[in-house]
Short mmCIF file of C-alpha atoms in Angstrom, two decimals:
data_model
loop_
_atom_site.label_atom_id
_atom_site.label_comp_id
_atom_site.label_asym_id
_atom_site.label_seq_id
_atom_site.Cartn_x
_atom_site.Cartn_y
_atom_site.Cartn_z
CA UNK A 1 185.53 69.23 83.73
CA UNK A 2 181.87 70.11 83.64
CA UNK A 3 181.42 69.99 87.39
CA UNK A 4 183.17 69.28 90.68
CA UNK A 5 184.01 65.60 90.96
CA UNK A 6 184.52 63.82 94.27
CA UNK A 7 185.79 60.30 94.79
CA UNK A 8 184.94 57.92 96.27
CA UNK A 9 181.23 58.60 96.65
CA UNK A 10 181.10 56.28 99.65
CA UNK A 11 183.86 55.12 101.99
CA UNK A 12 183.54 52.74 104.91
CA UNK A 13 186.60 52.40 107.11
CA UNK A 14 187.50 50.95 110.45
CA UNK A 15 188.22 53.13 113.45
CA UNK A 16 191.88 54.06 113.56
CA UNK A 17 192.50 53.74 109.82
CA UNK A 18 193.76 56.44 107.45
CA UNK A 19 191.57 57.74 104.59
CA UNK A 20 192.01 60.05 101.64
CA UNK A 21 189.16 61.86 99.91
CA UNK A 22 189.70 63.39 96.50
CA UNK A 23 188.22 66.49 94.87
CA UNK A 24 188.61 67.52 91.23
CA UNK A 25 187.32 71.11 90.84
CA UNK A 26 185.98 72.90 87.79
CA UNK A 27 188.80 73.69 85.41
CA UNK A 28 190.07 77.22 85.93
CA UNK A 29 188.51 77.70 89.37
CA UNK A 30 191.27 79.02 91.57
CA UNK A 31 189.41 78.66 94.86
CA UNK A 32 188.63 75.27 96.40
CA UNK A 33 186.80 74.53 99.64
CA UNK A 34 186.15 71.54 101.85
CA UNK A 35 183.06 71.32 104.04
CA UNK A 36 181.70 68.63 106.32
CA UNK A 37 177.98 67.91 106.74
CA UNK A 38 176.58 65.85 109.57
CA UNK A 39 173.07 64.44 109.46
CA UNK A 40 170.42 67.13 109.85
CA UNK A 41 172.95 69.95 109.84
CA UNK A 42 174.17 72.48 107.34
CA UNK A 43 177.68 72.09 105.95
CA UNK A 44 180.52 73.34 108.14
CA UNK A 45 183.61 74.99 106.69
CA UNK A 46 186.87 73.06 106.97
CA UNK A 47 189.51 74.62 104.70
CA UNK A 48 189.91 76.99 101.77
CA UNK A 49 192.60 76.93 99.09
CA UNK A 50 193.50 79.81 96.80
CA UNK A 51 195.73 78.20 94.20
CA UNK A 52 198.11 75.76 95.84
CA UNK A 53 198.13 77.26 99.30
CA UNK A 54 195.72 76.81 102.18
CA UNK A 55 194.49 80.36 102.71
CA UNK A 56 192.37 79.41 105.72
CA UNK A 57 192.42 76.08 107.55
CA UNK A 58 190.69 77.35 110.67
CA UNK A 59 187.79 74.92 110.27
CA UNK A 60 189.86 71.75 110.50
CA UNK A 61 188.73 70.14 113.78
CA UNK A 62 192.15 68.85 114.89
CA UNK A 63 195.56 67.78 113.64
CA UNK A 64 194.27 64.44 112.38
CA UNK A 65 192.84 66.35 109.42
CA UNK A 66 195.05 67.65 106.64
CA UNK A 67 194.44 68.76 103.06
CA UNK A 68 196.70 69.43 100.09
CA UNK A 69 196.37 70.91 96.62
CA UNK A 70 199.90 70.55 95.22
CA UNK A 71 199.30 71.75 91.66
CA UNK A 72 196.44 74.14 92.26
CA UNK A 73 193.81 71.83 90.85
CA UNK A 74 192.98 68.47 92.47
CA UNK A 75 192.79 68.44 96.25
CA UNK A 76 193.02 65.59 98.74
CA UNK A 77 191.58 65.65 102.24
CA UNK A 78 193.46 63.28 104.52
CA UNK A 79 192.18 61.97 107.84
CA UNK A 80 194.49 60.02 110.15
CA UNK A 81 193.44 57.67 112.94
CA UNK A 82 189.78 57.97 112.02
CA UNK A 83 187.16 58.09 114.78
CA UNK A 84 183.46 57.27 114.67
CA UNK A 85 182.72 60.97 115.12
CA UNK A 86 184.38 61.66 111.77
CA UNK A 87 181.46 59.97 110.02
CA UNK A 88 179.80 62.58 107.81
CA UNK A 89 179.45 63.71 104.22
CA UNK A 90 182.54 65.59 103.07
CA UNK A 91 181.71 68.16 100.42
CA UNK A 92 184.09 69.92 98.08
CA UNK A 93 183.31 73.12 96.19
CA UNK A 94 185.13 75.43 93.83
CA UNK A 95 184.60 79.00 92.73
CA UNK A 96 186.03 81.76 90.60
CA UNK A 97 186.28 85.49 91.41
CA UNK A 98 184.84 86.14 87.99
CA UNK A 99 181.62 84.50 89.17
CA UNK A 100 181.39 86.64 92.30
CA UNK A 101 182.56 83.64 94.30
CA UNK A 102 179.42 81.67 93.54
CA UNK A 103 180.04 78.11 94.65
CA UNK A 104 179.71 74.87 92.69
CA UNK A 105 179.58 71.84 94.96
CA UNK A 106 180.43 68.23 94.26
CA UNK A 107 178.13 65.37 95.25
CA UNK A 108 180.23 64.62 98.31
CA UNK A 109 181.92 61.60 99.86
CA UNK A 110 179.92 59.81 102.55
CA UNK A 111 182.45 58.60 105.11
CA UNK A 112 181.39 55.96 107.63
CA UNK A 113 183.79 54.96 110.38
CA UNK A 114 182.84 51.66 112.02
CA UNK B 1 180.64 84.22 115.10
CA UNK B 2 178.03 84.40 112.36
CA UNK B 3 174.88 82.43 113.19
CA UNK B 4 172.42 81.54 110.43
CA UNK B 5 168.90 80.44 111.28
CA UNK B 6 166.29 79.06 108.91
CA UNK B 7 162.58 78.94 109.61
CA UNK B 8 160.61 76.75 109.31
CA UNK B 9 162.70 73.60 109.72
CA UNK B 10 160.15 71.65 107.69
CA UNK B 11 157.24 72.58 105.46
CA UNK B 12 154.61 70.57 103.61
CA UNK B 13 152.37 72.24 101.02
CA UNK B 14 150.01 71.09 98.27
CA UNK B 15 151.11 71.52 94.68
CA UNK B 16 150.47 74.95 93.21
CA UNK B 17 150.90 76.96 96.39
CA UNK B 18 153.25 79.92 96.64
CA UNK B 19 155.58 79.69 99.63
CA UNK B 20 158.24 81.62 101.51
CA UNK B 21 161.33 80.28 103.26
CA UNK B 22 163.07 82.47 105.79
CA UNK B 23 166.71 82.96 106.67
CA UNK B 24 168.20 85.24 109.31
CA UNK B 25 171.82 85.98 110.18
CA UNK B 26 173.40 87.74 113.14
CA UNK B 27 176.26 89.70 111.54
CA UNK B 28 175.24 92.09 108.76
CA UNK B 29 178.84 92.46 107.48
CA UNK B 30 178.41 89.93 104.69
CA UNK B 31 179.90 89.67 101.22
CA UNK B 32 177.08 87.71 99.67
CA UNK B 33 174.21 85.35 100.44
CA UNK B 34 173.41 82.19 98.55
CA UNK B 35 170.44 79.85 98.48
CA UNK B 36 171.12 76.20 97.71
CA UNK B 37 168.97 73.17 97.09
CA UNK B 38 169.99 69.73 98.35
CA UNK B 39 168.29 66.52 97.28
CA UNK B 40 168.60 63.43 99.53
CA UNK B 41 172.07 61.91 99.30
CA UNK B 42 173.23 64.59 96.88
CA UNK B 43 175.46 67.62 96.91
CA UNK B 44 174.28 71.22 96.87
CA UNK B 45 172.94 73.01 93.83
CA UNK B 46 173.25 76.80 93.81
CA UNK B 47 169.91 78.49 93.16
CA UNK B 48 170.50 82.19 93.65
CA UNK B 49 173.38 84.41 94.74
CA UNK B 50 172.77 87.92 96.07
CA UNK B 51 175.68 90.32 96.50
CA UNK B 52 175.62 92.47 99.63
CA UNK B 53 174.81 95.55 97.52
CA UNK B 54 171.79 93.90 95.91
CA UNK B 55 168.24 93.60 97.22
CA UNK B 56 166.94 90.64 95.25
CA UNK B 57 167.60 88.07 92.54
CA UNK B 58 165.16 86.13 90.41
CA UNK B 59 165.44 82.88 88.49
CA UNK B 60 162.31 81.40 86.98
CA UNK B 61 159.80 80.69 89.75
CA UNK B 62 162.34 81.61 92.44
CA UNK B 63 162.89 85.02 93.95
CA UNK B 64 165.31 85.75 96.77
CA UNK B 65 165.42 89.00 98.69
CA UNK B 66 168.08 90.39 100.99
CA UNK B 67 167.72 92.97 103.77
CA UNK B 68 171.28 93.19 105.04
CA UNK B 69 170.60 95.77 107.72
CA UNK B 70 168.02 93.59 109.43
CA UNK B 71 169.92 90.37 108.75
CA UNK B 72 167.19 88.67 106.76
CA UNK B 73 166.63 86.92 103.47
CA UNK B 74 163.59 85.20 102.03
CA UNK B 75 163.27 82.68 99.23
CA UNK B 76 159.93 82.86 97.46
CA UNK B 77 158.84 79.87 95.37
CA UNK B 78 155.89 80.48 93.08
CA UNK B 79 153.44 77.79 91.94
CA UNK B 80 155.23 74.99 93.77
CA UNK B 81 155.63 71.58 92.12
CA UNK B 82 156.39 68.12 93.55
CA UNK B 83 159.83 68.37 91.91
CA UNK B 84 160.59 71.29 94.24
CA UNK B 85 160.67 68.86 97.18
CA UNK B 86 164.16 69.08 98.68
CA UNK B 87 166.08 70.76 101.50
CA UNK B 88 166.78 74.44 100.94
CA UNK B 89 169.89 75.88 102.56
CA UNK B 90 170.79 79.52 103.10
CA UNK B 91 174.45 80.51 103.44
CA UNK B 92 176.26 83.81 103.99
CA UNK B 93 179.90 84.68 103.42
CA UNK B 94 181.79 87.29 105.37
CA UNK B 95 183.65 90.22 103.85
CA UNK B 96 186.52 88.01 102.75
CA UNK B 97 184.08 86.48 100.28
CA UNK B 98 184.91 82.84 100.72
CA UNK B 99 183.92 80.75 103.75
CA UNK B 100 180.18 80.16 103.91
CA UNK B 101 178.14 79.92 107.10
CA UNK B 102 175.13 77.71 106.54
CA UNK B 103 171.79 77.39 108.23
CA UNK B 104 170.41 73.94 109.01
CA UNK B 105 168.00 74.14 106.11
CA UNK B 106 164.26 73.94 105.48
CA UNK B 107 162.97 70.55 104.36
CA UNK B 108 160.23 71.16 101.80
CA UNK B 109 157.65 68.59 100.68
CA UNK B 110 155.26 69.51 97.88
CA UNK B 111 152.43 66.99 97.61
CA UNK B 112 150.57 66.28 94.35
#
């Protein structure tokens, strides 16, 4: 596609529920990243995929967070037993080595846990 | 751990002024540095990317410089316009080239 697409744009869920956030990267971009941005802060790194595998998941805050990219394109970020502290904007980005790893970000999913 | 600081946190200028946004980072072993723009409720738009071997990049009215040894970058905006109002974020990647460390941003308001 022309850009990085994230769905849904907004998600409100109750504490304790499970949510999935989807990212569709730019076609041909092998690298995909998830970041989380809290109000008034810069984005914080969560996880990086190169192809289908998670090359670095050191930014995931705990084992309630998990992400997959089974076919090396679309990725899903999964959050179990959501907590109010998980409320944030979740941003996805993709990049290509041929572009010197310049990032293209999606518009994000605003997650609100009530 | 890489720490990225942006000064000032907020800036308000009248239209037409030239302005400078500052970014500093603690670890000079970086792969590249990027400046992004973020509009309220939106994602990030990449403005300029500077490789670690480069000193500056220019795009239109924007010029970004990089002094890796001193851990500093500046974003210069010439002849500011109200449409430039947004939050500007600086981010550096380490030598692996992927994960970005972001500053908290500078919120810019350009008044007509």
